[in-house]
PDB file of C-alpha atoms in Angstrom:
ATOM      1  CA  MET A 585      24.683   2.492 -80.219  1.00  0.00           C
ATOM      2  CA  ALA A 586      25.431   3.712 -76.754  1.00  0.00           C
ATOM      3  CA  ALA A 587      24.186   6.716 -77.200  1.00  0.00           C
ATOM      4  CA  VAL A 588      20.996   5.429 -78.521  1.00  0.00           C
ATOM      5  CA  LEU A 589      20.645   3.356 -75.741  1.00  0.00           C
ATOM      6  CA  ARG A 590      21.318   6.240 -73.327  1.00  0.00           C
ATOM      7  CA  GLY A 591      18.818   8.082 -74.893  1.00  0.00           C
ATOM      8  CA  SER A 592      16.587   5.466 -74.982  1.00  0.00           C
ATOM      9  CA  LEU A 593      16.785   4.707 -70.888  1.00  0.00           C
ATOM     10  CA  CYS A 594      16.799   8.889 -70.352  1.00  0.00           C
ATOM     11  CA  LEU A 595      13.094   8.956 -72.481  1.00  0.00           C
ATOM     12  CA  VAL A 596      12.307   5.690 -70.337  1.00  0.00           C
ATOM     13  CA  GLY A 597      13.060   7.388 -67.060  1.00  0.00           C
ATOM     14  CA  ARG A 598      11.683  10.517 -68.048  1.00  0.00           C
ATOM     15  CA  CYS A 599       8.133   8.757 -68.727  1.00  0.00           C
ATOM     16  CA  ARG A 600       8.510   7.205 -65.425  1.00  0.00           C
ATOM     17  CA  LYS A 601       8.955  10.615 -63.910  1.00  0.00           C
ATOM     18  CA  HIS A 602       5.782  11.580 -65.797  1.00  0.00           C
ATOM     19  CA  VAL A 603       3.631   8.973 -64.618  1.00  0.00           C
ATOM     20  CA  ASP A 604       4.945   9.026 -60.936  1.00  0.00           C
ATOM     21  CA  ILE A 605       3.978  12.635 -60.986  1.00  0.00           C
ATOM     22  CA  ALA A 606       0.039  11.894 -62.588  1.00  0.00           C
ATOM     23  CA  CYS A 607      -0.240   9.158 -60.253  1.00  0.00           C
ATOM     24  CA  VAL A 608       0.505  11.744 -57.517  1.00  0.00           C
ATOM     25  CA  PHE A 609      -2.188  13.871 -58.971  1.00  0.00           C
ATOM     26  CA  THR A 610      -4.286  11.521 -59.662  1.00  0.00           C
ATOM     27  CA  ARG A 611      -4.002  10.401 -55.626  1.00  0.00           C
ATOM     28  CA  SER A 612      -4.517  14.070 -54.643  1.00  0.00           C
ATOM     29  CA  MET A 613      -7.502  14.818 -56.256  1.00  0.00           C
ATOM     30  CA  ALA A 614      -9.148  11.163 -54.907  1.00  0.00           C
ATOM     31  CA  SER A 615      -8.612  12.555 -51.479  1.00  0.00           C
ATOM     32  CA  LYS A 616     -10.568  15.533 -52.628  1.00  0.00           C
ATOM     33  CA  THR A 617     -13.970  13.789 -51.657  1.00  0.00           C
ATOM     34  CA  HIS A 618     -17.259  15.954 -51.729  1.00  0.00           C
ATOM     35  CA  VAL A 619     -17.310  18.174 -48.485  1.00  0.00           C
ATOM     36  CA  GLY A 620     -20.575  19.440 -47.268  1.00  0.00           C
ATOM     37  CA  PHE A 621     -21.358  22.965 -46.010  1.00  0.00           C
ATOM     38  CA  VAL A 622     -24.100  24.073 -43.849  1.00  0.00           C
ATOM     39  CA  GLY A 623     -25.159  28.093 -43.465  1.00  0.00           C
ATOM     40  CA  LEU A 624     -24.045  30.334 -46.518  1.00  0.00           C
ATOM     41  CA  GLY A 625     -24.275  33.773 -45.074  1.00  0.00           C
ATOM     42  CA  ASN A 626     -21.405  36.419 -44.688  1.00  0.00           C
ATOM     43  CA  MET A 627     -18.706  34.078 -43.490  1.00  0.00           C
ATOM     44  CA  GLY A 628     -20.090  30.593 -44.768  1.00  0.00           C
ATOM     45  CA  ASN A 629     -20.207  32.087 -48.157  1.00  0.00           C
ATOM     46  CA  PRO A 630     -16.525  33.008 -48.963  1.00  0.00           C
ATOM     47  CA  MET A 631     -15.405  30.087 -46.800  1.00  0.00           C
ATOM     48  CA  ALA A 632     -17.402  28.045 -48.972  1.00  0.00           C
ATOM     49  CA  LYS A 633     -15.591  29.465 -52.211  1.00  0.00           C
ATOM     50  CA  ASN A 634     -12.297  28.665 -50.863  1.00  0.00           C
ATOM     51  CA  LEU A 635     -12.963  24.798 -50.564  1.00  0.00           C
ATOM     52  CA  LEU A 636     -14.430  25.219 -54.357  1.00  0.00           C
ATOM     53  CA  LYS A 637     -10.695  27.285 -54.930  1.00  0.00           C
ATOM     54  CA  HIS A 638      -8.977  24.291 -53.627  1.00  0.00           C
ATOM     55  CA  GLY A 639     -11.132  21.995 -55.591  1.00  0.00           C
ATOM     56  CA  TYR A 640     -12.858  20.096 -53.234  1.00  0.00           C
ATOM     57  CA  PRO A 641     -16.727  19.064 -54.532  1.00  0.00           C
ATOM     58  CA  VAL A 642     -18.769  21.131 -52.232  1.00  0.00           C
ATOM     59  CA  ILE A 643     -22.511  19.872 -51.583  1.00  0.00           C
ATOM     60  CA  ALA A 644     -24.319  22.672 -49.979  1.00  0.00           C
ATOM     61  CA  THR A 645     -27.322  24.142 -48.281  1.00  0.00           C
ATOM     62  CA  ASP A 646     -28.864  27.358 -46.540  1.00  0.00           C
ATOM     63  CA  VAL A 647     -32.003  28.468 -44.894  1.00  0.00           C
ATOM     64  CA  PHE A 648     -32.280  31.003 -47.315  1.00  0.00           C
ATOM     65  CA  PRO A 649     -31.893  29.716 -50.841  1.00  0.00           C
ATOM     66  CA  GLU A 650     -31.195  32.914 -52.477  1.00  0.00           C
ATOM     67  CA  SER A 651     -27.609  32.646 -50.464  1.00  0.00           C
ATOM     68  CA  CYS A 652     -26.889  29.522 -52.410  1.00  0.00           C
ATOM     69  CA  LYS A 653     -26.486  31.343 -55.861  1.00  0.00           C
ATOM     70  CA  GLU A 654     -23.045  32.191 -55.913  1.00  0.00           C
ATOM     71  CA  VAL A 655     -21.234  29.101 -54.777  1.00  0.00           C
ATOM     72  CA  GLN A 656     -23.842  27.320 -57.026  1.00  0.00           C
ATOM     73  CA  GLU A 657     -22.625  29.373 -60.120  1.00  0.00           C
ATOM     74  CA  LEU A 658     -18.747  28.377 -58.995  1.00  0.00           C
ATOM     75  CA  GLY A 659     -20.080  24.655 -59.248  1.00  0.00           C
ATOM     76  CA  ALA A 660     -21.551  23.508 -55.544  1.00  0.00           C
ATOM     77  CA  GLN A 661     -24.155  21.596 -55.777  1.00  0.00           C
ATOM     78  CA  ILE A 662     -27.538  23.322 -53.785  1.00  0.00           C
ATOM     79  CA  VAL A 663     -29.400  20.539 -51.704  1.00  0.00           C
ATOM     80  CA  ASP A 664     -32.801  21.137 -49.404  1.00  0.00           C
ATOM     81  CA  SER A 665     -31.686  20.507 -46.209  1.00  0.00           C
ATOM     82  CA  PRO A 666     -28.500  19.491 -43.854  1.00  0.00           C
ATOM     83  CA  ALA A 667     -30.487  16.152 -43.796  1.00  0.00           C
ATOM     84  CA  GLU A 668     -29.446  15.980 -47.654  1.00  0.00           C
ATOM     85  CA  VAL A 669     -26.025  17.089 -47.238  1.00  0.00           C
ATOM     86  CA  ALA A 670     -25.332  14.047 -44.619  1.00  0.00           C
ATOM     87  CA  GLU A 671     -26.721  11.784 -47.208  1.00  0.00           C
ATOM     88  CA  LYS A 672     -24.155  12.971 -49.800  1.00  0.00           C
ATOM     89  CA  ALA A 673     -21.011  13.910 -47.717  1.00  0.00           C
ATOM     90  CA  ASP A 674     -18.919  12.076 -45.050  1.00  0.00           C
ATOM     91  CA  ARG A 675     -17.078  16.021 -44.229  1.00  0.00           C
ATOM     92  CA  ILE A 676     -19.467  18.510 -43.277  1.00  0.00           C
ATOM     93  CA  ILE A 677     -18.722  22.361 -42.063  1.00  0.00           C
ATOM     94  CA  SER A 678     -20.755  24.340 -40.868  1.00  0.00           C
ATOM     95  CA  MET A 679     -21.419  28.036 -40.272  1.00  0.00           C
ATOM     96  CA  LEU A 680     -24.416  29.261 -38.079  1.00  0.00           C
ATOM     97  CA  PRO A 681     -25.135  32.343 -36.438  1.00  0.00           C
ATOM     98  CA  SER A 682     -26.275  31.214 -32.748  1.00  0.00           C
ATOM     99  CA  SER A 683     -26.879  28.221 -30.363  1.00  0.00           C
ATOM    100  CA  PRO A 684     -30.484  27.553 -31.344  1.00  0.00           C
ATOM    101  CA  ASN A 685     -29.583  27.282 -34.982  1.00  0.00           C
ATOM    102  CA  VAL A 686     -26.680  24.725 -34.612  1.00  0.00           C
ATOM    103  CA  ILE A 687     -28.992  22.613 -32.593  1.00  0.00           C
ATOM    104  CA  ASP A 688     -31.595  22.768 -35.499  1.00  0.00           C
ATOM    105  CA  VAL A 689     -29.262  22.179 -37.714  1.00  0.00           C
ATOM    106  CA  TYR A 690     -28.121  18.848 -36.311  1.00  0.00           C
ATOM    107  CA  THR A 691     -30.513  17.417 -34.297  1.00  0.00           C
ATOM    108  CA  GLY A 692     -34.025  19.589 -36.120  1.00  0.00           C
ATOM    109  CA  PRO A 693     -36.171  17.201 -37.988  1.00  0.00           C
ATOM    110  CA  ASN A 694     -34.111  17.302 -41.253  1.00  0.00           C
ATOM    111  CA  GLY A 695     -30.884  17.868 -39.379  1.00  0.00           C
ATOM    112  CA  ILE A 696     -27.536  16.552 -40.280  1.00  0.00           C
ATOM    113  CA  LEU A 697     -27.776  13.664 -37.495  1.00  0.00           C
ATOM    114  CA  LYS A 698     -30.772  12.399 -38.943  1.00  0.00           C
ATOM    115  CA  LYS A 699     -28.560  10.693 -41.899  1.00  0.00           C
ATOM    116  CA  VAL A 700     -25.141  11.337 -40.946  1.00  0.00           C
ATOM    117  CA  LYS A 701     -23.196   8.064 -41.797  1.00  0.00           C
ATOM    118  CA  LYS A 702     -20.866   6.440 -39.501  1.00  0.00           C
ATOM    119  CA  GLY A 703     -17.226   7.723 -39.491  1.00  0.00           C
ATOM    120  CA  SER A 704     -18.134  11.345 -40.883  1.00  0.00           C
ATOM    121  CA  LEU A 705     -16.405  14.638 -39.770  1.00  0.00           C
ATOM    122  CA  LEU A 706     -18.431  17.103 -38.369  1.00  0.00           C
ATOM    123  CA  ILE A 707     -16.514  20.688 -38.367  1.00  0.00           C
ATOM    124  CA  ASP A 708     -18.356  23.517 -36.681  1.00  0.00           C
ATOM    125  CA  SER A 709     -17.340  26.771 -37.245  1.00  0.00           C
ATOM    126  CA  SER A 710     -19.979  28.943 -35.445  1.00  0.00           C
ATOM    127  CA  THR A 711     -19.787  30.830 -32.489  1.00  0.00           C
ATOM    128  CA  ILE A 712     -21.607  29.275 -29.888  1.00  0.00           C
ATOM    129  CA  ASP A 713     -21.856  28.093 -26.212  1.00  0.00           C
ATOM    130  CA  PRO A 714     -19.287  25.472 -25.562  1.00  0.00           C
ATOM    131  CA  SER A 715     -22.014  23.591 -23.681  1.00  0.00           C
ATOM    132  CA  VAL A 716     -24.001  23.368 -26.905  1.00  0.00           C
ATOM    133  CA  SER A 717     -20.894  21.752 -28.635  1.00  0.00           C
ATOM    134  CA  LYS A 718     -20.278  19.413 -26.306  1.00  0.00           C
ATOM    135  CA  GLU A 719     -23.841  18.115 -26.587  1.00  0.00           C
ATOM    136  CA  MET A 720     -23.614  18.042 -30.397  1.00  0.00           C
ATOM    137  CA  ALA A 721     -20.300  15.835 -29.971  1.00  0.00           C
ATOM    138  CA  VAL A 722     -22.259  13.418 -27.669  1.00  0.00           C
ATOM    139  CA  ALA A 723     -25.074  13.084 -29.645  1.00  0.00           C
ATOM    140  CA  ALA A 724     -22.915  12.747 -32.833  1.00  0.00           C
ATOM    141  CA  GLU A 725     -20.982  10.053 -30.873  1.00  0.00           C
ATOM    142  CA  LYS A 726     -23.699   7.885 -30.383  1.00  0.00           C
ATOM    143  CA  LEU A 727     -24.544   7.583 -34.294  1.00  0.00           C
ATOM    144  CA  GLY A 728     -20.683   6.616 -34.918  1.00  0.00           C
ATOM    145  CA  ALA A 729     -19.522  10.087 -35.949  1.00  0.00           C
ATOM    146  CA  VAL A 730     -16.857  12.783 -34.758  1.00  0.00           C
ATOM    147  CA  PHE A 731     -17.911  16.200 -33.686  1.00  0.00           C
ATOM    148  CA  MET A 732     -15.491  19.433 -33.584  1.00  0.00           C
ATOM    149  CA  ASP A 733     -15.832  22.596 -32.857  1.00  0.00           C
ATOM    150  CA  ALA A 734     -13.786  25.067 -34.459  1.00  0.00           C
ATOM    151  CA  PRO A 735     -15.058  28.801 -34.108  1.00  0.00           C
ATOM    152  CA  VAL A 736     -13.083  31.253 -36.241  1.00  0.00           C
ATOM    153  CA  SER A 737     -11.438  34.950 -35.900  1.00  0.00           C
ATOM    154  CA  GLY A 738     -10.970  37.460 -38.794  1.00  0.00           C
ATOM    155  CA  GLY A 739     -13.885  38.456 -40.224  1.00  0.00           C
ATOM    156  CA  VAL A 740     -15.481  38.579 -43.449  1.00  0.00           C
ATOM    157  CA  GLY A 741     -12.143  40.150 -45.358  1.00  0.00           C
ATOM    158  CA  ALA A 742     -10.406  37.281 -43.599  1.00  0.00           C
ATOM    159  CA  ALA A 743     -12.945  34.885 -44.668  1.00  0.00           C
ATOM    160  CA  SER A 744     -12.757  36.192 -48.519  1.00  0.00           C
ATOM    161  CA  SER A 745      -8.917  35.936 -48.750  1.00  0.00           C
ATOM    162  CA  GLY A 746      -8.720  32.724 -46.789  1.00  0.00           C
ATOM    163  CA  LYS A 747      -6.843  34.186 -43.729  1.00  0.00           C
ATOM    164  CA  LEU A 748      -9.145  32.910 -40.933  1.00  0.00           C
ATOM    165  CA  THR A 749      -7.643  32.315 -37.739  1.00  0.00           C
ATOM    166  CA  PHE A 750      -9.232  28.643 -36.461  1.00  0.00           C
ATOM    167  CA  MET A 751      -9.617  27.364 -32.757  1.00  0.00           C
ATOM    168  CA  VAL A 752     -10.083  23.587 -32.859  1.00  0.00           C
ATOM    169  CA  GLY A 753     -11.714  21.785 -29.774  1.00  0.00           C
ATOM    170  CA  GLY A 754     -12.057  17.642 -30.183  1.00  0.00           C
ATOM    171  CA  ALA A 755     -10.287  14.705 -30.462  1.00  0.00           C
ATOM    172  CA  GLU A 756      -6.304  15.586 -31.293  1.00  0.00           C
ATOM    173  CA  GLU A 757      -6.377  12.076 -33.295  1.00  0.00           C
ATOM    174  CA  GLU A 758      -9.024  13.848 -35.485  1.00  0.00           C
ATOM    175  CA  PHE A 759      -7.105  17.472 -35.695  1.00  0.00           C
ATOM    176  CA  THR A 760      -5.008  16.004 -38.971  1.00  0.00           C
ATOM    177  CA  ALA A 761      -8.089  15.376 -40.834  1.00  0.00           C
ATOM    178  CA  ALA A 762     -10.256  18.711 -39.545  1.00  0.00           C
ATOM    179  CA  LYS A 763      -6.663  20.719 -40.768  1.00  0.00           C
ATOM    180  CA  GLU A 764      -6.897  19.435 -44.218  1.00  0.00           C
ATOM    181  CA  LEU A 765      -9.948  21.186 -44.926  1.00  0.00           C
ATOM    182  CA  LEU A 766      -9.616  24.279 -42.424  1.00  0.00           C
ATOM    183  CA  SER A 767      -6.314  25.149 -44.212  1.00  0.00           C
ATOM    184  CA  CYS A 768      -7.997  25.886 -47.142  1.00  0.00           C
ATOM    185  CA  MET A 769      -9.491  28.746 -45.752  1.00  0.00           C
ATOM    186  CA  GLY A 770      -7.935  29.793 -42.906  1.00  0.00           C
ATOM    187  CA  ALA A 771      -3.972  31.103 -42.405  1.00  0.00           C
ATOM    188  CA  ASN A 772      -4.059  29.471 -38.706  1.00  0.00           C
ATOM    189  CA  VAL A 773      -5.376  26.334 -37.508  1.00  0.00           C
ATOM    190  CA  VAL A 774      -4.683  25.803 -33.883  1.00  0.00           C
ATOM    191  CA  TYR A 775      -6.005  23.053 -31.748  1.00  0.00           C
ATOM    192  CA  CYS A 776      -7.092  23.893 -28.161  1.00  0.00           C
ATOM    193  CA  GLY A 777      -7.896  20.583 -26.455  1.00  0.00           C
ATOM    194  CA  GLN A 778     -11.276  18.557 -26.062  1.00  0.00           C
ATOM    195  CA  VAL A 779     -14.814  19.750 -27.400  1.00  0.00           C
ATOM    196  CA  GLY A 780     -15.360  22.886 -26.497  1.00  0.00           C
ATOM    197  CA  THR A 781     -12.353  24.296 -25.874  1.00  0.00           C
ATOM    198  CA  GLY A 782     -12.127  26.427 -29.297  1.00  0.00           C
ATOM    199  CA  GLN A 783     -15.129  28.155 -28.218  1.00  0.00           C
ATOM    200  CA  ALA A 784     -13.709  28.829 -25.072  1.00  0.00           C
ATOM    201  CA  ALA A 785     -10.773  30.338 -26.940  1.00  0.00           C
ATOM    202  CA  LYS A 786     -13.086  31.911 -29.274  1.00  0.00           C
ATOM    203  CA  ILE A 787     -15.267  33.814 -26.564  1.00  0.00           C
ATOM    204  CA  CYS A 788     -11.905  35.170 -24.921  1.00  0.00           C
ATOM    205  CA  ASN A 789     -10.829  37.054 -28.222  1.00  0.00           C
ATOM    206  CA  ASN A 790     -14.171  38.227 -28.742  1.00  0.00           C
ATOM    207  CA  MET A 791     -14.456  39.587 -25.255  1.00  0.00           C
ATOM    208  CA  LEU A 792     -11.531  41.170 -25.854  1.00  0.00           C
ATOM    209  CA  LEU A 793     -12.380  42.486 -29.273  1.00  0.00           C
ATOM    210  CA  ALA A 794     -15.544  44.202 -27.908  1.00  0.00           C
ATOM    211  CA  ILE A 795     -13.365  45.889 -25.189  1.00  0.00           C
ATOM    212  CA  GLY A 796     -10.990  47.387 -27.946  1.00  0.00           C
ATOM    213  CA  MET A 797     -13.758  48.057 -30.502  1.00  0.00           C
ATOM    214  CA  ILE A 798     -15.828  50.300 -27.281  1.00  0.00           C
ATOM    215  CA  GLY A 799     -12.592  52.172 -26.478  1.00  0.00           C
ATOM    216  CA  THR A 800     -11.799  52.588 -29.832  1.00  0.00           C
ATOM    217  CA  SER A 801     -15.373  53.968 -30.641  1.00  0.00           C
ATOM    218  CA  GLU A 802     -15.330  55.982 -27.669  1.00  0.00           C
ATOM    219  CA  THR A 803     -11.704  57.389 -28.344  1.00  0.00           C
ATOM    220  CA  MET A 804     -12.318  58.555 -31.647  1.00  0.00           C
ATOM    221  CA  ASN A 805     -15.823  60.335 -30.935  1.00  0.00           C
ATOM    222  CA  LEU A 806     -13.914  62.459 -28.112  1.00  0.00           C
ATOM    223  CA  GLY A 807     -11.417  63.279 -30.706  1.00  0.00           C
ATOM    224  CA  ILE A 808     -13.792  64.123 -33.232  1.00  0.00           C
ATOM    225  CA  ARG A 809     -16.287  66.073 -30.576  1.00  0.00           C
ATOM    226  CA  LEU A 810     -12.659  67.985 -29.783  1.00  0.00           C
ATOM    227  CA  GLY A 811     -12.165  68.928 -32.967  1.00  0.00           C
ATOM    228  CA  LEU A 812      -9.653  66.337 -34.362  1.00  0.00           C
ATOM    229  CA  ASP A 813      -9.862  65.261 -38.216  1.00  0.00           C
ATOM    230  CA  PRO A 814     -10.865  61.095 -37.363  1.00  0.00           C
ATOM    231  CA  LYS A 815      -7.848  60.169 -40.408  1.00  0.00           C
ATOM    232  CA  LEU A 816      -5.397  62.075 -38.479  1.00  0.00           C
ATOM    233  CA  LEU A 817      -6.579  60.979 -35.044  1.00  0.00           C
ATOM    234  CA  ALA A 818      -6.598  57.416 -36.475  1.00  0.00           C
ATOM    235  CA  LYS A 819      -3.017  57.490 -37.620  1.00  0.00           C
ATOM    236  CA  ILE A 820      -1.805  59.211 -34.343  1.00  0.00           C
ATOM    237  CA  LEU A 821      -3.132  56.554 -32.063  1.00  0.00           C
ATOM    238  CA  ASN A 822      -2.117  53.334 -34.722  1.00  0.00           C
ATOM    239  CA  MET A 823       1.762  55.273 -34.132  1.00  0.00           C
ATOM    240  CA  SER A 824       1.384  55.488 -30.119  1.00  0.00           C
ATOM    241  CA  SER A 825       0.306  52.870 -27.283  1.00  0.00           C
ATOM    242  CA  GLY A 826      -3.500  53.013 -27.731  1.00  0.00           C
ATOM    243  CA  ARG A 827      -3.092  50.843 -31.013  1.00  0.00           C
ATOM    244  CA  CYS A 828      -5.042  47.958 -31.924  1.00  0.00           C
ATOM    245  CA  TRP A 829      -7.263  45.491 -34.004  1.00  0.00           C
ATOM    246  CA  SER A 830     -10.070  47.998 -33.863  1.00  0.00           C
ATOM    247  CA  SER A 831      -8.002  51.102 -34.626  1.00  0.00           C
ATOM    248  CA  ASP A 832      -5.620  49.905 -37.332  1.00  0.00           C
ATOM    249  CA  THR A 833      -7.803  47.247 -39.308  1.00  0.00           C
ATOM    250  CA  TYR A 834     -11.251  47.654 -38.569  1.00  0.00           C
ATOM    251  CA  ASN A 835     -11.859  51.130 -37.386  1.00  0.00           C
ATOM    252  CA  PRO A 836     -15.536  52.170 -36.528  1.00  0.00           C
ATOM    253  CA  VAL A 837     -15.769  55.671 -38.000  1.00  0.00           C
ATOM    254  CA  PRO A 838     -16.676  56.157 -41.747  1.00  0.00           C
ATOM    255  CA  GLY A 839     -14.372  57.752 -43.846  1.00  0.00           C
ATOM    256  CA  VAL A 840     -11.243  56.509 -41.694  1.00  0.00           C
ATOM    257  CA  MET A 841     -10.633  53.290 -43.517  1.00  0.00           C
ATOM    258  CA  GLU A 842     -11.738  51.403 -46.950  1.00  0.00           C
ATOM    259  CA  GLY A 843     -12.644  48.008 -47.178  1.00  0.00           C
ATOM    260  CA  VAL A 844     -14.031  47.804 -43.779  1.00  0.00           C
ATOM    261  CA  PRO A 845     -17.848  48.111 -42.936  1.00  0.00           C
ATOM    262  CA  SER A 846     -17.874  51.547 -41.549  1.00  0.00           C
ATOM    263  CA  GLY A 847     -16.695  52.514 -44.942  1.00  0.00           C
ATOM    264  CA  ASN A 848     -19.811  50.506 -46.651  1.00  0.00           C
ATOM    265  CA  ASN A 849     -22.640  51.693 -44.476  1.00  0.00           C
ATOM    266  CA  TYR A 850     -21.578  49.063 -41.676  1.00  0.00           C
ATOM    267  CA  GLN A 851     -22.761  46.490 -44.403  1.00  0.00           C
ATOM    268  CA  GLY A 852     -21.112  43.052 -43.903  1.00  0.00           C
ATOM    269  CA  GLY A 853     -19.932  43.537 -40.351  1.00  0.00           C
ATOM    270  CA  PHE A 854     -20.098  41.236 -37.546  1.00  0.00           C
ATOM    271  CA  GLY A 855     -23.289  42.519 -35.723  1.00  0.00           C
ATOM    272  CA  THR A 856     -23.716  44.005 -32.016  1.00  0.00           C
ATOM    273  CA  GLN A 857     -26.252  41.143 -31.243  1.00  0.00           C
ATOM    274  CA  LEU A 858     -24.043  38.481 -32.221  1.00  0.00           C
ATOM    275  CA  MET A 859     -21.139  39.858 -30.547  1.00  0.00           C
ATOM    276  CA  ALA A 860     -23.603  39.904 -27.091  1.00  0.00           C
ATOM    277  CA  LYS A 861     -23.145  36.314 -27.346  1.00  0.00           C
ATOM    278  CA  VAL A 862     -20.175  36.487 -25.020  1.00  0.00           C
ATOM    279  CA  SER A 863     -21.608  37.869 -22.171  1.00  0.00           C
ATOM    280  CA  LEU A 864     -24.528  35.289 -21.927  1.00  0.00           C
ATOM    281  CA  PHE A 865     -21.866  32.470 -21.935  1.00  0.00           C
ATOM    282  CA  THR A 866     -19.676  33.959 -19.276  1.00  0.00           C
ATOM    283  CA  THR A 867     -22.551  34.585 -17.604  1.00  0.00           C
ATOM    284  CA  HIS A 868     -23.134  31.009 -17.890  1.00  0.00           C
ATOM    285  CA  SER A 869     -19.959  29.623 -16.697  1.00  0.00           C
TER     286      SER A 869
END
């Protein structure tokens, strides 16, 4: 009789354990409410895919409808405008090419702020002028929403693999909520300070990257002109004091590395017109 009682108690214990696990799972899924995503270009597309992979229902839009096809096939709901995204989601991420694009997406006639809900969290991962981030934060605050800047580093490869670095600016008390989403897309999520400081960190990083890429390009070109095999030269640089990210991870010479823009007819990379934003911002500072 005692053995039967012990067995019954064990069975009840196991049942309770399964119920507890089920409750935790249910709470976890319940926290994964819809996330809006605006901008499905070279960076935004894989970022949205990683949100989907982590179980977040995504509501997305892009000015080019064909850019929405891949995420739609993976289960994302596609709508016609940023305003519609804001109607359906209270956590929204944007990834856009430039400051004018961000201004239009947030404050334009079909912009996010036309339909934003009070308490919404708006995270912009575009690389833009810090002053524009501050303007968007003020406009959002007037409507009861929170705006944070969270530009990224790592390129398309890191966006695809979920290993981006996010530099986040905004109210510190909102950082934990932002990090929950950003951690699905990045390996590093760093709080930098108030709104605009994420952009400041990104601009500094881009300046150094541009200098490194120019130096690597000129060095590789010089070596080739002097008769060196580019793969051999890259190998030597990467075991010497000249080694840098542009030489060992993103080499600009075709045929030296696979899986980088130079190995794919320079498709899918970070265009020079986007990098030129750095000089524009620093001129204004």
